[in-house]
Amino acid sequence: MSGPSKYQPTSAVGKWFHERLPIVAFAKDHALDFPTPKNLNYWYTFGGILAVMLVVQIITGIVLVMHYTPHVDMAFASVEHIMRDVNYGWMLRYLHMNGASMFFIAVYIHMFRGMYYGSYKAPREVLWMIGVIIYLVMMATAFMGYVLPWGQMSFWGAKVITNLFSAIPFVGPEITTWLWGGYSVDNPTLNRFFSLHYLLPFVLAGIVFLHIWALHVVGNNNPTGISVKSDKDTVPFHPYYTLKDGFAIVVFLIFYAAFVFYGPNYMGDAVNYVQANPLATPEHIKPEWYYLPFYAILRSINNKLLGVVAMFSSILILLFLPWLDTSRVRSGKYRPIFKLEFWVFCVVCVALGFVGAQKPNDTLSWIGFLLTLYYFAHFIIFLPLMGLLEQPKRLPNSISEDVLAHSHGKLAAAE
Amino acid sequence: MKKFASLLIAGSALIGCAGLAHAEAEKDAKAISYSFEGPFGKFDKAQLQRGYKVYQTVCANCHSMKFVAFRNLADRGGPGFTDAQVKALAATFKVSETDSKGDTKDRDGMASDYFPSPALATIAGLGAIPPDLSLITKAREGWHGTFNQLLNNVGGPQYVYSLLTGYEDPPKGVAPIEGKYYNPYFTSGVWISMPPQLTDGLVKYDDDTKPTVDQMAKDVSAFLAWTAEPKMEERKQTGLEVLVYLLILAGLLYAVKRKIWAAIH
Ligand code: HEM
């Protein structure tokens, strides 16, 4: 945040309060006046969308807890009680269930946006790394939430994923027992997952606060990737971005509502409508869609420990992204080779997701292995090399020059 | 243009991989249609009432339905029985209750009672445990594939219909298995422990619909779609209201946003 606050308390009470707690000035500076580049496109609205989704998950979650019972004998029935007997319970539950998927759709778009426009580069490294931590905590939260309805996939998903820790040399089995609170996934596991599932979203809210703090120290990146140079490059957040984000949020809610009300079980697994049964393994255990690329990486390597290491590395490598990319130019818009490779990388990630969804067979294992190789090569080989080898296009002198050039281009075309 | 090309690549990769999706049952469910499909689809009350009758006279002998109570039969968006009818239906069952002294007594069923579960003796020796049917149409898929299910739903009711009407003689060269029946629509292999259940005229319908095997299978699978998703009509109705509201709001926001941004260049 640059410059002194523009907030001037007008009333005596306002002044008295401001001298003791300048919270109104803080809110005005950060939510209303914050200077924001004027060329942000709709890919930049997903941050606001994510904040809304976090609030939606917390509110629907808190109300669900009022009717939910975290016990292996009652959890499944209590969720059915919510669906059948609680007023608008079906809506709460479908909002929460699909809300998790929407949350991940938004976070993936948000992250790939950052990768395309080089938003992780100096001075935004810490902002980016906080984002990666948010993503990790989200994954943990959703994983534990999925266990709560105690369906077949809740149980077996939890079993498979917690079992991964047994691959750790020497102490693995002890760690797994410790995680389970016993010798299998059972009531203690459900109870602790419930406790953590309630806690983590509030931890998330805290980390999101840090994320926005870091954002407001360095300011937004923008599609040109060039830094703000003068006041001409920015507009105050309100009303310009409150309205643009507001519109995007409502459009996203329409997409979300379409699933909640017309296809609420489309993204879920049918098997989770069968109550958990430790004696009957489902034919095909697979996690929710948002974990599938990582599940594919896990299974692509024929050694449990290495698979687990590869899976965790595939996420943790994102923390090093600011230093793996050697290009001086931030935005992919001006990087012809990177731009192409970026889209290939996107396709590879989606393809990994599809491989993760299938029952494993030899051909698929090979495809999965090659895709995994590409995934890591993108970070370790292509990004460092492209930055050194490629010849970037000429950058505009400033954001406002770029905006002007575009609107003139449009005018010229119209004439 | 390049963006478009990459989208194309992404798209074909998606479709290619989706094609690999495995089918669990030997055959996909028969794609029959129901009145309750689509964004405006509603349950056919008469069909649900007939389906209830098939369920009670046939399926309930072996299958439980733990999450449905008699009172639900009178709920909005359901089979539409009257309260009096529900009372009468419930009273045709006996419910055993243990009083404070520990004595067990039978009493007439009440609207608040849940559907009774079959006696253990009936289902012992069937070779497999008959699953609870409350959620069966949400717990099974009729067909697979990411796009297929997006366009055509998951096919749970169709799965039940196909299972009930899909018994066949095993193909030549496949030896029969004692106590199992050949059914290529079954999800877990082709041999199911449930004997064929429906024969023409098995249930006497109260309206003048002909109780053919096909009709009974349709009716009972529709009834099971309702038991799995009793709030479906309320859901779609609420969805319509929510969407209309959001669409208007989006329109207004867009208009204001454009007006305010018009001066920025
Ligand atoms: C980061 C935000 C959150 C995410 C991503 C998330 C995710 C999930 C997921 C995937 C499920 C399983 C849904 C299903 O298949 O039925 C679930 C269930 C549940 N969650 Fe959350 N959740 C979040 C926040 C919360 C909060 C803040 C609470 C409570 C304070 C909460 C309470 C519950 C309860 C009680 C269930 C079990 C009921 C059910 O399965 O519908 N959640 N959550």
XYZ file of C-alpha atoms and ligand atoms in Angstrom:
723
model
C 0.000 0.000 0.000
C 1.620 3.200 -1.139
C 1.157 6.645 0.351
C -0.544 7.781 3.539
C -4.163 6.897 4.197
C -6.812 9.028 2.539
C -9.195 8.386 5.389
C -10.256 11.474 7.347
C -12.692 10.829 10.172
C -15.486 13.375 9.903
C -17.256 13.042 13.253
C -15.815 13.545 16.723
C -16.634 9.935 17.617
C -14.989 8.756 14.426
C -11.856 10.715 15.255
C -11.807 9.424 18.829
C -12.090 5.855 17.587
C -9.565 6.285 14.765
C -6.900 7.439 17.218
C -7.432 4.273 19.235
C -8.006 1.688 16.503
C -7.547 2.818 12.885
C -9.560 -0.088 11.549
C -11.849 2.032 9.389
C -8.828 3.610 7.717
C -7.375 0.153 7.225
C -10.536 -1.151 5.607
C -10.877 1.906 3.395
C -7.261 1.748 2.232
C -7.316 -1.955 1.514
C -10.834 -2.690 0.349
C -11.807 0.572 -1.344
C -8.881 2.789 -2.349
C -6.277 0.109 -3.051
C -4.633 1.113 -6.363
C -5.076 -1.753 -8.814
C -3.699 -2.057 -12.362
C -6.432 -1.099 -14.774
C -5.790 -3.907 -17.257
C -6.740 -6.950 -15.142
C -8.800 -9.434 -17.163
C -11.378 -11.938 -15.946
C -8.722 -14.537 -15.077
C -7.915 -12.165 -12.216
C -11.369 -12.475 -10.690
C -10.755 -15.976 -9.344
C -9.065 -14.680 -6.210
C -12.297 -12.990 -5.187
C -14.241 -16.089 -6.205
C -12.017 -18.209 -3.945
C -12.638 -15.922 -0.980
C -16.377 -16.265 -1.532
C -16.113 -20.054 -1.779
C -14.195 -20.236 1.491
C -16.960 -18.302 3.205
C -19.633 -20.497 1.598
C -17.844 -23.665 2.783
C -17.463 -22.328 6.312
C -21.091 -21.249 6.627
C -22.624 -24.393 5.113
C -20.152 -26.506 7.097
C -21.040 -24.944 10.427
C -24.739 -25.534 9.830
C -24.092 -29.124 8.694
C -22.239 -29.809 11.930
C -25.391 -28.872 13.850
C -27.026 -32.018 12.441
C -24.103 -34.329 11.761
C -22.900 -37.131 14.097
C -19.210 -38.087 13.928
C -19.507 -41.748 14.835
C -18.927 -44.741 12.570
C -22.359 -46.181 13.372
C -24.254 -42.954 12.884
C -22.353 -40.708 10.465
C -23.871 -42.154 7.294
C -27.387 -42.095 8.736
C -26.936 -38.567 10.059
C -26.008 -37.341 6.586
C -29.171 -39.039 5.261
C -31.082 -37.365 8.081
C -29.721 -34.027 6.817
C -30.784 -34.930 3.273
C -34.282 -36.064 4.218
C -35.478 -34.454 7.447
C -33.606 -31.194 8.022
C -35.256 -28.161 6.392
C -33.213 -27.368 3.294
C -30.676 -29.905 4.553
C -30.341 -31.348 1.050
C -29.387 -27.858 -0.137
C -26.803 -27.315 2.591
C -25.218 -30.631 1.917
C -25.197 -30.310 -1.870
C -23.817 -26.771 -1.529
C -21.008 -28.029 0.686
C -20.290 -31.110 -1.394
C -20.230 -29.283 -4.736
C -18.682 -26.243 -3.064
C -15.535 -28.280 -2.504
C -15.344 -29.078 -6.228
C -15.999 -25.455 -7.161
C -13.320 -24.366 -4.724
C -10.825 -26.573 -6.545
C -11.951 -25.501 -10.020
C -11.360 -21.895 -8.929
C -8.015 -22.615 -7.284
C -6.711 -24.450 -10.338
C -7.672 -21.592 -12.641
C -6.150 -19.142 -10.165
C -2.870 -21.059 -10.043
C -2.539 -21.589 -13.796
C -3.313 -17.893 -14.244
C -0.355 -17.152 -11.951
C 1.881 -19.489 -13.927
C 0.909 -17.957 -17.269
C 1.434 -14.349 -16.255
C 4.556 -15.065 -14.184
C 2.897 -13.826 -11.007
C 5.303 -15.858 -8.872
C 8.333 -13.825 -9.944
C 10.030 -11.154 -7.880
C 8.758 -9.412 -5.871
C 5.820 -11.849 -5.446
C 7.683 -15.018 -4.377
C 6.287 -15.009 -0.841
C 2.792 -14.267 -2.077
C 3.056 -17.281 -4.394
C 4.475 -19.558 -1.699
C 1.690 -18.662 0.697
C -0.659 -19.611 -2.124
C 0.948 -23.038 -2.426
C 0.484 -23.554 1.312
C -3.175 -22.573 1.016
C -3.545 -25.168 -1.709
C -1.954 -27.849 0.474
C -4.202 -27.045 3.431
C -7.234 -27.066 1.134
C -6.311 -30.527 -0.083
C -5.963 -31.787 3.479
C -9.268 -30.191 4.468
C -11.211 -31.650 1.574
C -9.646 -35.076 2.092
C -10.772 -35.189 5.710
C -14.187 -33.774 4.834
C -14.733 -36.534 2.317
C -14.269 -39.099 5.070
C -17.077 -37.637 7.200
C -20.156 -39.031 5.378
C -18.636 -42.489 5.989
C -19.514 -43.975 2.643
C -17.538 -46.747 0.983
C -15.213 -44.331 -0.814
C -14.816 -42.225 2.338
C -13.526 -45.252 4.166
C -11.407 -46.817 1.442
C -10.050 -43.495 0.243
C -8.940 -42.716 3.786
C -7.428 -46.151 4.083
C -5.435 -45.915 0.849
C -4.163 -42.401 1.490
C -3.218 -42.900 5.140
C -1.552 -46.157 4.150
C 0.840 -44.160 1.978
C 2.615 -43.040 5.115
C 3.528 -46.644 5.869
C 5.990 -46.380 2.961
C 8.236 -44.135 5.057
C 11.313 -46.218 5.979
C 11.578 -47.568 9.549
C 8.833 -45.547 11.214
C 6.149 -45.786 8.498
C 3.850 -48.370 10.116
C 4.033 -46.592 13.480
C 3.121 -43.298 11.844
C 0.129 -44.887 10.145
C -1.080 -46.409 13.412
C -0.646 -43.038 15.060
C -2.648 -41.316 12.311
C -5.426 -43.870 12.573
C -5.514 -43.874 16.352
C -5.672 -47.661 16.154
C -4.904 -50.533 13.845
C -7.260 -49.551 11.091
C -9.371 -46.654 9.910
C -12.066 -46.628 12.566
C -14.003 -44.415 14.947
C -10.927 -42.617 16.349
C -9.868 -41.814 12.775
C -13.289 -40.411 11.963
C -13.282 -38.317 15.134
C -9.889 -36.762 14.554
C -10.655 -36.093 10.888
C -13.851 -34.392 11.980
C -11.996 -32.242 14.474
C -9.364 -31.240 11.931
C -11.913 -30.737 9.187
C -13.600 -28.173 11.409
C -10.310 -26.530 12.384
C -8.444 -26.274 9.081
C -10.848 -23.927 7.254
C -10.224 -21.343 9.963
C -6.482 -21.878 9.616
C -7.088 -21.335 5.912
C -8.873 -18.086 6.609
C -5.797 -16.961 8.555
C -3.406 -17.918 5.769
C -5.666 -16.204 3.239
C -5.297 -13.048 5.321
C -1.500 -13.349 5.026
C -1.863 -13.992 1.295
C -3.813 -10.752 0.856
C -1.436 -8.879 3.115
C 1.477 -9.987 0.954
C -0.519 -8.987 -2.118
C -1.103 -5.525 -0.734
C 2.573 -5.038 0.029
C 3.742 -5.729 -3.531
C 0.570 -4.965 -5.472
C -1.146 -6.970 -8.215
C 0.687 -8.351 -11.185
C -1.198 -7.841 -14.462
C -1.461 -9.426 -17.920
C 1.459 -7.406 -19.314
C 3.630 -8.445 -16.388
C 5.191 -4.977 -16.271
C 5.163 -3.084 -12.995
C 2.911 -0.166 -12.211
C 4.848 3.028 -13.022
C 2.432 5.864 -12.340
C -1.076 6.636 -11.138
C -2.192 6.486 -14.769
C -1.677 2.724 -14.664
C -4.097 2.078 -11.826
C -7.678 2.582 -10.723
C -8.985 2.410 -7.139
C -10.257 -1.051 -6.233
C -13.715 0.309 -5.573
C -15.878 0.726 -7.613
C -13.872 -0.647 -10.539
C -12.909 -4.074 -9.252
C -15.670 -4.502 -6.708
C -18.012 -4.447 -9.704
C -15.880 -6.491 -12.088
C -15.190 -9.125 -9.407
C -18.799 -8.948 -8.246
C -20.056 -9.708 -11.735
C -17.587 -12.594 -12.118
C -18.543 -13.997 -8.724
C -22.219 -14.052 -9.642
C -21.448 -15.773 -12.962
C -19.425 -18.352 -11.063
C -22.311 -18.836 -8.627
C -24.579 -19.548 -11.596
C -22.207 -22.301 -12.706
C -22.091 -23.615 -9.120
C -25.885 -23.490 -8.737
C -26.343 -25.397 -11.980
C -24.503 -28.342 -10.417
C -26.053 -28.035 -6.959
C -29.615 -27.982 -8.250
C -29.463 -29.982 -11.468
C -26.541 -32.410 -11.179
C -25.569 -32.536 -7.519
C -24.035 -35.993 -7.664
C -22.324 -35.689 -11.024
C -18.886 -34.889 -9.605
C -19.113 -37.404 -6.776
C -18.647 -41.141 -6.762
C -21.824 -43.256 -6.682
C -20.163 -45.775 -4.375
C -20.151 -43.198 -1.595
C -23.910 -43.700 -1.256
C -23.127 -47.142 0.126
C -22.295 -47.077 3.816
C -18.661 -47.835 4.690
C -17.960 -51.531 5.054
C -14.438 -52.494 6.159
C -15.030 -56.028 4.900
C -15.985 -55.177 1.318
C -13.375 -53.437 -0.831
C -14.942 -51.461 -3.703
C -13.873 -52.632 -7.130
C -12.207 -49.403 -8.067
C -10.886 -47.071 -5.368
C -10.253 -43.588 -6.636
C -10.124 -40.185 -4.977
C -12.220 -37.144 -5.818
C -11.463 -35.615 -9.231
C -9.288 -32.822 -7.864
C -6.651 -35.257 -6.614
C -6.564 -37.437 -9.719
C -3.425 -35.987 -11.376
C -1.478 -36.620 -8.179
C -3.000 -40.065 -7.828
C -1.748 -40.794 -11.358
C 1.759 -39.631 -10.414
C 1.644 -41.816 -7.311
C 0.724 -44.891 -9.326
C 3.031 -44.193 -12.248
C 6.051 -45.386 -10.301
C 6.309 -49.032 -9.477
C 7.681 -48.517 -5.997
C 5.519 -47.363 -3.146
C 8.075 -45.108 -1.456
C 9.235 -43.493 -4.702
C 5.639 -43.037 -5.778
C 4.816 -41.241 -2.553
C 7.941 -39.100 -2.863
C 7.033 -38.230 -6.471
C 3.498 -37.330 -5.478
C 4.514 -34.985 -2.677
C 7.342 -33.507 -4.752
C 4.941 -32.736 -7.556
C 3.177 -30.291 -5.257
C 6.150 -29.057 -3.250
C 8.065 -28.233 -6.419
C 5.629 -25.359 -6.867
C 7.305 -23.681 -3.909
C 10.515 -23.385 -5.954
C 8.850 -22.116 -9.095
C 10.043 -18.501 -8.606
C 13.648 -19.685 -8.897
C 13.148 -22.388 -11.524
C 11.878 -19.900 -14.077
C 14.898 -17.933 -15.316
C 13.107 -15.546 -17.667
C 13.454 -11.799 -17.027
C 10.047 -11.251 -18.587
C 7.084 -12.004 -16.338
C 4.104 -12.415 -18.603
C 3.774 -15.421 -20.894
C 2.103 -13.087 -23.355
C 5.545 -11.906 -24.513
C 7.228 -15.312 -24.395
C 6.493 -17.230 -27.625
C 8.089 -20.546 -26.656
C 6.924 -20.545 -23.071
C 3.403 -19.815 -24.206
C 3.288 -22.937 -26.334
C 4.931 -25.091 -23.698
C 2.533 -23.740 -21.062
C -0.461 -25.078 -22.960
C 1.227 -28.435 -23.443
C 1.806 -28.509 -19.691
C -1.885 -27.802 -19.087
C -2.847 -30.687 -21.368
C -0.380 -32.947 -19.544
C -1.985 -32.076 -16.194
C -5.490 -32.809 -17.484
C -4.293 -36.030 -19.096
C -2.716 -37.077 -15.783
C -6.144 -36.532 -14.223
C -7.738 -38.882 -16.713
C -5.082 -41.524 -16.199
C -5.659 -41.215 -12.455
C -9.347 -41.960 -12.936
C -8.823 -45.248 -14.759
C -8.264 -48.705 -13.426
C -4.548 -49.257 -13.876
C -3.268 -51.400 -16.743
C 0.081 -51.721 -18.518
C -0.491 -49.195 -21.302
C -1.937 -46.657 -18.909
C 0.932 -47.087 -16.490
C 3.292 -46.238 -19.314
C 1.273 -43.217 -20.369
C 1.120 -42.151 -16.720
C 4.861 -42.562 -16.360
C 5.608 -40.472 -19.455
C 3.196 -37.776 -18.358
C 4.831 -37.727 -14.923
C 8.232 -37.327 -16.567
C 6.883 -34.418 -18.567
C 5.349 -32.863 -15.471
C 8.703 -32.762 -13.698
C 10.650 -31.864 -16.847
C 8.457 -28.803 -17.194
C 9.757 -27.484 -13.895
C 13.295 -28.795 -13.819
C 14.324 -28.626 -17.473
C 11.994 -26.574 -19.657
C 11.372 -23.584 -17.407
C 15.062 -22.898 -16.625
C 16.097 -23.466 -20.257
C 13.333 -21.517 -21.958
C 14.092 -18.463 -19.860
C 17.678 -18.530 -21.088
C 17.125 -19.457 -24.728
C 13.992 -17.703 -25.825
C 13.859 -14.218 -27.334
C 10.952 -12.359 -25.701
C 8.780 -9.983 -27.696
C 9.051 -6.237 -27.149
C 7.267 -5.134 -23.981
C 5.017 -2.061 -23.890
C 6.455 0.902 -21.999
C 3.679 1.020 -19.458
C 0.340 -0.486 -18.564
C -1.544 2.596 -19.691
C 0.290 2.624 -23.019
C -0.719 -0.982 -23.562
C -4.347 -0.296 -22.676
C -4.384 2.690 -25.026
C -2.821 0.703 -27.850
C -5.553 -1.890 -27.489
C -8.436 0.541 -27.413
C -6.985 2.391 -30.421
C -6.590 -0.891 -32.209
C -10.253 -1.583 -31.553
C -11.273 1.864 -32.745
C -9.203 1.530 -35.896
C -10.761 -1.823 -36.624
C -14.242 -0.389 -36.117
C -13.688 2.486 -38.567
C -5.246 -19.046 -33.203
C -2.566 -20.789 -31.236
C -4.779 -20.731 -28.186
C -7.506 -22.325 -30.220
C -5.155 -25.027 -31.438
C -4.086 -25.837 -27.905
C -7.694 -25.981 -26.770
C -8.331 -28.416 -29.576
C -5.447 -30.578 -28.436
C -6.704 -30.444 -24.863
C -10.197 -31.317 -25.995
C -9.160 -34.304 -28.061
C -6.930 -35.540 -25.249
C -9.939 -35.363 -22.931
C -12.211 -37.249 -25.265
C -9.529 -39.787 -26.078
C -8.956 -40.568 -22.420
C -12.662 -40.609 -21.658
C -12.999 -43.294 -24.266
C -10.739 -45.498 -22.187
C -13.247 -45.390 -19.338
C -14.017 -48.930 -18.362
C -17.464 -50.412 -18.087
C -17.979 -52.271 -14.861
C -21.016 -54.281 -15.862
C -20.795 -56.348 -19.010
C -23.537 -54.219 -20.573
C -24.479 -50.578 -20.057
C -27.972 -50.069 -18.682
C -30.843 -49.738 -21.157
C -31.323 -46.022 -21.779
C -35.060 -45.819 -21.054
C -36.419 -42.417 -20.065
C -38.429 -41.347 -17.043
C -40.792 -38.470 -16.328
C -38.437 -37.087 -13.683
C -35.491 -36.431 -15.979
C -34.353 -33.026 -17.176
C -34.428 -29.698 -15.363
C -38.243 -29.607 -15.214
C -38.937 -33.320 -14.839
C -41.263 -34.417 -12.030
C -42.144 -37.750 -10.525
C -45.271 -39.381 -11.889
C -47.324 -39.857 -8.702
C -49.371 -42.751 -10.045
C -46.155 -44.473 -11.114
C -44.610 -44.022 -7.661
C -47.740 -45.494 -6.052
C -47.549 -48.503 -8.338
C -43.820 -48.755 -7.686
C -44.476 -48.728 -3.953
C -46.823 -51.650 -4.379
C -44.254 -53.645 -6.348
C -41.643 -52.824 -3.736
C -43.832 -53.888 -0.793
C -45.209 -57.042 -2.369
C -41.983 -58.281 -3.971
C -38.725 -56.595 -3.030
C -39.452 -55.966 0.666
C -39.394 -59.718 1.260
C -35.637 -59.609 0.948
C -34.532 -55.964 0.897
C -34.622 -53.408 3.715
C -35.274 -49.701 3.183
C -33.951 -48.138 6.348
C -34.153 -44.454 5.494
C -37.783 -44.267 4.407
C -40.735 -43.945 6.810
C -44.421 -44.463 5.986
C -45.042 -40.758 6.641
C -42.731 -39.932 3.732
C -45.290 -41.484 1.368
C -47.448 -38.405 1.965
C -44.612 -35.869 1.604
C -44.703 -33.235 -1.098
C -42.893 -34.295 -4.234
C -43.490 -37.971 -3.473
C -46.087 -40.635 -4.338
C -48.822 -38.350 -3.026
C -50.686 -40.784 -0.784
C -53.113 -39.041 1.578
C -52.473 -39.073 5.316
C -55.359 -41.488 5.760
C -53.958 -43.838 3.123
C -50.554 -43.716 4.791
C -52.048 -44.599 8.165
C -53.867 -47.519 6.621
C -50.763 -48.712 4.766
C -48.644 -48.537 7.914
C -51.263 -50.394 9.925
C -50.994 -53.425 7.644
C -47.610 -54.081 9.295
C -46.854 -55.255 12.783
C -44.039 -53.584 14.686
C -42.556 -55.221 17.754
C -41.702 -52.933 20.634
C -39.919 -53.538 23.892
C -41.511 -51.754 26.840
C -39.801 -50.533 30.003
C -40.255 -53.930 31.690
C -38.382 -55.651 28.878
C -41.455 -57.363 27.412
C -41.736 -57.414 23.638
C -45.155 -56.744 22.193
C -46.475 -56.358 18.689
C -48.427 -53.254 17.790
C -49.873 -51.911 14.551
C -47.504 -49.882 12.424
C -47.843 -46.098 12.514
C -47.080 -43.410 9.956
C -43.933 -42.470 11.877
C -42.481 -45.985 11.624
C -39.725 -46.694 9.160
C -40.286 -49.447 6.586
C -39.835 -52.800 8.326
C -36.766 -54.837 7.387
C -37.163 -58.436 6.206
C -36.734 -61.236 8.716
C -33.204 -62.581 8.838
C -34.504 -66.088 8.216
C -35.797 -65.055 4.767
C -32.522 -63.681 3.547
C -30.223 -66.277 5.034
C -28.994 -68.691 2.423
C -29.542 -66.417 -0.552
C -25.817 -66.529 -1.275
C -25.372 -62.768 -0.857
C -26.823 -60.109 1.393
C -29.567 -58.144 -0.367
C -28.474 -54.499 -0.088
C -30.659 -51.809 1.488
C -32.600 -50.193 -1.355
C -33.119 -46.653 0.077
C -30.243 -45.182 -1.916
C -29.687 -47.817 -4.545
C -30.414 -45.587 -7.569
C -27.775 -43.105 -6.384
C -25.313 -45.824 -5.437
C -25.139 -47.441 -8.873
C -24.208 -46.129 -12.284
C -25.950 -47.261 -15.441
C -23.105 -46.260 -17.698
C -19.719 -44.556 -17.509
C -17.655 -41.810 -19.079
C -17.166 -38.239 -17.936
C -19.076 -36.658 -20.815
C -21.626 -39.412 -21.150
C -22.701 -38.939 -17.532
C -22.725 -35.152 -17.862
C -25.144 -35.349 -20.788
C -27.212 -38.388 -19.821
C -27.054 -38.510 -16.018
C -25.557 -41.357 -14.103
C -28.315 -43.816 -14.963
C -29.091 -45.254 -11.517
C -32.815 -45.895 -12.115
C -31.996 -47.348 -15.527
C -29.533 -49.662 -13.820
C -32.241 -51.093 -11.567
C -34.671 -51.396 -14.476
C -32.078 -53.180 -16.604
C -31.088 -55.488 -13.787
C -34.696 -56.559 -13.206
C -35.414 -57.135 -16.899
C -31.967 -58.294 -17.934
C -31.819 -61.955 -16.897
C -30.646 -64.179 -19.745
C -29.590 -67.726 -20.387
C -25.824 -67.902 -20.055
C -24.031 -67.873 -23.424
C -23.145 -71.228 -24.980
C -20.178 -72.840 -23.313
C -20.615 -70.975 -20.037
C -21.510 -73.440 -17.327
C -24.345 -72.408 -15.017
C -23.498 -71.782 -11.374
C -25.669 -73.254 -8.673
C -27.714 -70.562 -6.926
C -26.579 -67.788 -9.277
C -28.379 -66.223 -12.193
C -26.870 -64.848 -15.368
C -27.378 -61.099 -15.731
C -25.016 -59.032 -17.906
C -26.273 -55.769 -16.374
C -25.071 -56.624 -12.864
C -22.107 -54.472 -11.737
C -20.115 -57.127 -9.950
C -19.656 -59.767 -12.612
C -22.425 -61.469 -14.559
C -23.638 -63.874 -11.894
C -26.086 -62.418 -9.400
C -27.522 -64.171 -6.348
C -30.924 -62.517 -6.734
C -33.296 -64.791 -8.647
C -35.410 -63.160 -11.385
C -38.207 -61.412 -9.500
C -40.830 -60.218 -11.891
C -43.370 -62.199 -13.893
C -46.328 -60.753 -15.809
C -49.298 -60.096 -13.559
C -47.342 -60.706 -10.337
C -48.700 -57.551 -8.665
C -52.332 -56.432 -8.858
C -52.269 -52.717 -9.715
C -54.977 -50.467 -8.269
C -55.235 -48.395 -11.444
C -55.818 -49.986 -14.832
C -52.159 -50.138 -15.840
C -51.198 -53.615 -17.049
C -48.672 -55.207 -14.684
C -46.254 -56.474 -17.317
C -42.662 -57.235 -16.313
C -41.504 -54.168 -18.194
C -44.100 -51.921 -16.538
C -43.377 -53.199 -13.022
C -39.628 -52.768 -13.534
C -40.177 -49.194 -14.689
C -42.503 -48.424 -11.792
C -40.346 -49.899 -9.067
C -37.175 -48.265 -10.420
C -38.985 -44.899 -10.496
C -40.105 -45.504 -6.918
C -36.493 -46.236 -5.960
C -35.392 -43.018 -7.659
C -37.772 -41.197 -5.333
C -36.614 -43.032 -2.188
C -33.016 -42.090 -3.024
C -33.757 -38.452 -3.780
C -37.067 -37.517 -2.101
C -36.355 -33.794 -2.371
C -35.752 -33.811 -6.107
C -38.800 -31.724 -7.026
C -38.090 -29.161 -4.324
C -34.471 -29.055 -5.473
C -35.301 -28.321 -9.107
C -37.945 -25.756 -8.168
C -35.558 -23.946 -5.806
C -32.853 -24.160 -8.465
C -35.054 -22.381 -10.968
C -35.737 -19.549 -8.533
C -32.058 -19.256 -7.584
C -30.946 -19.216 -11.217
C -33.472 -16.581 -12.272
C -32.386 -14.403 -9.358
C -28.676 -14.835 -10.122
C -29.141 -14.212 -13.838
C -30.927 -10.921 -13.185
C -28.282 -9.931 -10.661
C -25.507 -10.777 -13.120
C -27.196 -8.700 -15.822
C -27.498 -5.685 -13.539
C -23.920 -5.968 -12.327
C -22.664 -6.245 -15.870
C -24.555 -3.142 -16.961
C -23.235 -1.076 -14.051
C -19.717 -2.407 -14.509
C -19.708 -1.440 -18.187
C -21.007 2.010 -17.458
C -18.373 2.688 -14.814
C -15.513 1.255 -16.850
C -16.490 3.107 -20.016
C -14.395 6.122 -19.005
C -11.222 4.121 -18.314
C -8.763 3.783 -21.168
C -11.993 -25.209 3.050
C -13.226 -25.398 3.218
C -13.893 -26.756 3.187
C -13.781 -27.762 2.257
C -12.907 -27.767 1.002
C -14.667 -28.843 2.681
C -14.838 -30.056 2.011
C -15.711 -31.075 2.380
C -15.993 -32.252 1.616
C -15.360 -32.645 0.277
C -16.946 -32.978 2.289
C -17.615 -34.303 1.855
C -18.957 -33.996 1.203
C -19.746 -35.241 0.906
O -19.319 -36.034 0.051
O -20.783 -35.440 1.523
C -17.233 -32.283 3.502
C -18.117 -32.713 4.467
C -18.394 -32.056 5.640
N -17.877 -30.829 6.038
Fe -16.596 -29.664 4.973
N -15.277 -28.488 3.854
C -14.833 -27.220 4.195
C -15.216 -26.505 5.302
C -16.009 -26.995 6.352
C -16.288 -26.298 7.578
C -15.759 -24.928 7.934
C -17.099 -27.122 8.333
C -17.679 -26.910 9.712
C -17.387 -25.966 10.496
C -17.356 -28.313 7.577
C -18.163 -29.376 7.990
C -18.423 -30.525 7.268
C -19.321 -31.594 7.674
C -20.139 -31.673 8.974
C -19.290 -32.559 6.654
C -20.054 -33.908 6.617
C -21.394 -33.771 6.010
C -21.389 -34.117 4.560
O -20.721 -35.067 4.171
O -22.075 -33.439 3.796
N -16.664 -28.208 6.378
N -16.462 -31.116 3.536
